[in-house]
Amino acid sequence: MISEKMQKALNDQINAEMFSSYLYLSMAAYLESQNWNGMSAWMKAQSVEEYQHAMKFYGFINEVGGTVVLEAIEKPKSTWNKPQEIFAEAYKHEQYVTKRIHDLVALAIEEKDYATNLFLNWFVTEQVEEEATVVLINHKFNLIGDNNTSLFLLDRELGMRAEK
Ligand code: FEO
């Protein structure tokens, strides 16, 4: 049986993952409004992944006999200046999520909750992957600068994610 404290922390993480999903969907909407359809498709796919992360927490809480309690999702930002700014912000956001996951692991260890600790391992690995992916995209943006032809090609490359 999961402790009240751990359950509350995991429920908070459902909210954080749902906010991530909402934030990336908002980024997708903005990119689409600016005709960066490939980047928008990438963000939409990311938004779906974040929803799936939330559902993993949802499933786990139920599996260990806990209760899922959903809270209101914060309103995400809706405008940016350029695509590069969006992906830089996505990286910052992923760093924030990584810190949250690590805090959850620390709590699980403190509580000797080995089942939750094991469950969280998947997220520790996932965050390494997510950060690395966004770092690489940001690196490409930095190389490109404001070169429209290269931005067009990057848009097309990022759009391929949605086609996989
Ligand atoms: Fe659910 Fe992008 O971390």
CSV table of C-alpha atoms and ligand atoms in Angstrom, one decimal:
chain,number,residue,atom,x,y,z
A,1,MET,CA,0.0,0.0,0.0
A,2,ILE,CA,1.3,3.4,-0.9
A,3,SER,CA,1.7,6.1,1.7
A,4,GLU,CA,-0.4,9.3,1.7
A,5,LYS,CA,2.7,11.4,1.1
A,6,MET,CA,3.9,9.3,-1.9
A,7,GLN,CA,0.3,9.2,-3.3
A,8,LYS,CA,0.0,13.0,-3.1
A,9,ALA,CA,3.4,13.4,-4.8
A,10,LEU,CA,2.5,11.0,-7.6
A,11,ASN,CA,-0.9,12.7,-8.1
A,12,ASP,CA,1.0,16.1,-8.3
A,13,GLN,CA,3.1,14.5,-11.0
A,14,ILE,CA,0.0,13.6,-13.0
A,15,ASN,CA,-0.8,17.3,-12.9
A,16,ALA,CA,2.7,18.2,-14.0
A,17,GLU,CA,2.6,15.8,-16.9
A,18,MET,CA,-0.8,17.0,-18.0
A,19,PHE,CA,0.5,20.6,-17.8
A,20,SER,CA,3.4,19.5,-20.0
A,21,SER,CA,1.0,18.0,-22.5
A,22,TYR,CA,-1.0,21.2,-22.4
A,23,LEU,CA,2.1,23.4,-22.8
A,24,TYR,CA,3.4,21.5,-25.8
A,25,LEU,CA,-0.1,21.6,-27.3
A,26,SER,CA,-0.1,25.3,-26.9
A,27,MET,CA,3.3,25.5,-28.5
A,28,ALA,CA,2.0,23.3,-31.4
A,29,ALA,CA,-1.0,25.7,-31.8
A,30,TYR,CA,1.3,28.7,-32.0
A,31,LEU,CA,3.7,27.1,-34.4
A,32,GLU,CA,0.8,26.0,-36.6
A,33,SER,CA,-0.6,29.6,-36.6
A,34,GLN,CA,2.8,30.7,-37.9
A,35,ASN,CA,2.8,28.0,-40.6
A,36,TRP,CA,5.6,26.0,-39.1
A,37,ASN,CA,3.6,22.8,-39.6
A,38,GLY,CA,6.5,20.4,-39.2
A,39,MET,CA,7.5,21.8,-35.8
A,40,SER,CA,3.9,21.9,-34.8
A,41,ALA,CA,3.5,18.2,-35.6
A,42,TRP,CA,6.6,17.5,-33.5
A,43,MET,CA,5.1,19.4,-30.6
A,44,LYS,CA,1.7,17.7,-31.0
A,45,ALA,CA,3.5,14.3,-30.8
A,46,GLN,CA,5.3,15.5,-27.7
A,47,SER,CA,2.0,16.6,-26.2
A,48,VAL,CA,0.6,13.1,-26.7
A,49,GLU,CA,3.7,11.5,-25.1
A,50,GLU,CA,3.2,13.7,-22.0
A,51,TYR,CA,-0.4,12.6,-21.8
A,52,GLN,CA,0.8,9.0,-21.9
A,53,HIS,CA,3.3,9.8,-19.1
A,54,ALA,CA,0.4,11.2,-17.0
A,55,MET,CA,-1.5,8.0,-17.7
A,56,LYS,CA,1.4,5.8,-16.5
A,57,PHE,CA,1.2,7.6,-13.1
A,58,TYR,CA,-2.6,7.2,-13.2
A,59,GLY,CA,-2.2,3.4,-13.8
A,60,PHE,CA,0.5,2.9,-11.2
A,61,ILE,CA,-1.4,4.7,-8.4
A,62,ASN,CA,-4.4,2.5,-9.1
A,63,GLU,CA,-2.3,-0.6,-9.3
A,64,VAL,CA,-0.8,-0.1,-5.8
A,65,GLY,CA,-4.3,0.5,-4.3
A,66,GLY,CA,-4.1,4.3,-4.2
A,67,THR,CA,-6.6,6.9,-5.4
A,68,VAL,CA,-6.1,9.2,-8.3
A,69,VAL,CA,-7.1,12.8,-7.5
A,70,LEU,CA,-7.1,15.3,-10.4
A,71,GLU,CA,-6.5,18.9,-9.9
A,72,ALA,CA,-6.9,21.9,-12.2
A,73,ILE,CA,-4.3,22.3,-15.0
A,74,GLU,CA,-2.5,25.7,-15.1
A,75,LYS,CA,-3.1,27.8,-18.2
A,76,PRO,CA,-0.1,27.6,-20.5
A,77,LYS,CA,1.6,30.5,-22.3
A,78,SER,CA,0.2,31.0,-25.8
A,79,THR,CA,2.5,33.3,-27.7
A,80,TRP,CA,6.2,33.3,-28.5
A,81,ASN,CA,8.5,35.4,-30.7
A,82,LYS,CA,10.1,32.7,-32.8
A,83,PRO,CA,10.4,28.9,-33.1
A,84,GLN,CA,13.8,28.9,-31.5
A,85,GLU,CA,12.4,30.5,-28.4
A,86,ILE,CA,9.8,27.7,-28.1
A,87,PHE,CA,12.4,24.8,-28.2
A,88,ALA,CA,14.7,26.6,-25.8
A,89,GLU,CA,11.7,26.9,-23.4
A,90,ALA,CA,10.9,23.2,-24.0
A,91,TYR,CA,14.4,22.3,-22.9
A,92,LYS,CA,14.0,24.4,-19.7
A,93,HIS,CA,10.7,22.7,-19.0
A,94,GLU,CA,12.2,19.2,-19.4
A,95,GLN,CA,15.0,20.1,-17.0
A,96,TYR,CA,12.3,21.1,-14.5
A,97,VAL,CA,10.5,17.8,-15.1
A,98,THR,CA,13.7,15.9,-14.6
A,99,LYS,CA,14.2,17.6,-11.2
A,100,ARG,CA,10.6,16.7,-10.2
A,101,ILE,CA,11.2,13.0,-11.2
A,102,HIS,CA,14.5,13.0,-9.2
A,103,ASP,CA,12.7,14.5,-6.2
A,104,LEU,CA,10.1,11.7,-6.5
A,105,VAL,CA,12.8,9.1,-6.5
A,106,ALA,CA,14.4,10.6,-3.4
A,107,LEU,CA,11.0,10.5,-1.7
A,108,ALA,CA,10.5,6.9,-2.7
A,109,ILE,CA,13.9,5.9,-1.3
A,110,GLU,CA,13.3,7.9,1.9
A,111,GLU,CA,10.0,6.1,2.4
A,112,LYS,CA,11.5,2.7,1.5
A,113,ASP,CA,8.9,2.4,-1.2
A,114,TYR,CA,10.8,0.1,-3.5
A,115,ALA,CA,7.9,-0.5,-5.9
A,116,THR,CA,7.5,3.2,-6.6
A,117,ASN,CA,11.2,3.6,-6.9
A,118,LEU,CA,11.3,0.8,-9.5
A,119,PHE,CA,8.3,2.4,-11.4
A,120,LEU,CA,10.1,5.7,-11.4
A,121,ASN,CA,13.2,4.2,-13.0
A,122,TRP,CA,11.5,4.3,-16.4
A,123,PHE,CA,11.0,8.0,-16.0
A,124,VAL,CA,14.6,8.7,-15.0
A,125,THR,CA,15.7,7.0,-18.3
A,126,GLU,CA,13.0,8.8,-20.3
A,127,GLN,CA,14.1,12.2,-19.0
A,128,VAL,CA,17.7,11.5,-20.1
A,129,GLU,CA,16.3,10.7,-23.6
A,130,GLU,CA,13.9,13.7,-23.7
A,131,GLU,CA,16.5,16.2,-22.6
A,132,ALA,CA,19.0,14.8,-25.2
A,133,THR,CA,16.5,15.1,-28.0
A,134,VAL,CA,15.6,18.7,-27.2
A,135,VAL,CA,19.3,19.6,-26.7
A,136,LEU,CA,20.0,18.4,-30.2
A,137,ILE,CA,17.2,20.4,-31.7
A,138,ASN,CA,18.4,23.5,-29.9
A,139,HIS,CA,21.8,22.9,-31.2
A,140,LYS,CA,20.4,22.9,-34.8
A,141,PHE,CA,18.6,26.1,-34.1
A,142,ASN,CA,21.8,27.7,-32.9
A,143,LEU,CA,23.7,26.6,-36.0
A,144,ILE,CA,20.9,27.9,-38.3
A,145,GLY,CA,20.3,31.3,-36.7
A,146,ASP,CA,17.8,33.2,-38.8
A,147,ASN,CA,18.5,31.5,-42.1
A,148,ASN,CA,15.1,30.9,-43.6
A,149,THR,CA,16.1,28.1,-46.0
A,150,SER,CA,17.7,26.1,-43.1
A,151,LEU,CA,14.7,26.8,-40.9
A,152,PHE,CA,12.4,25.5,-43.6
A,153,LEU,CA,14.5,22.3,-43.8
A,154,LEU,CA,14.5,21.9,-40.0
A,155,ASP,CA,10.7,22.3,-40.1
A,156,ARG,CA,10.5,19.5,-42.6
A,157,GLU,CA,12.8,17.3,-40.6
A,158,LEU,CA,10.9,17.8,-37.3
A,159,GLY,CA,7.6,17.1,-39.1
A,160,MET,CA,8.9,13.6,-40.0
A,161,ARG,CA,8.5,12.6,-36.3
A,162,ALA,CA,4.7,12.7,-36.7
A,163,GLU,CA,4.9,10.4,-39.8
A,164,LYS,CA,6.8,7.6,-38.0
B,1,FEO,FE1,6.9,13.7,-19.2
B,1,FEO,FE2,8.7,15.4,-21.1
B,1,FEO,O1,8.5,14.6,-19.5
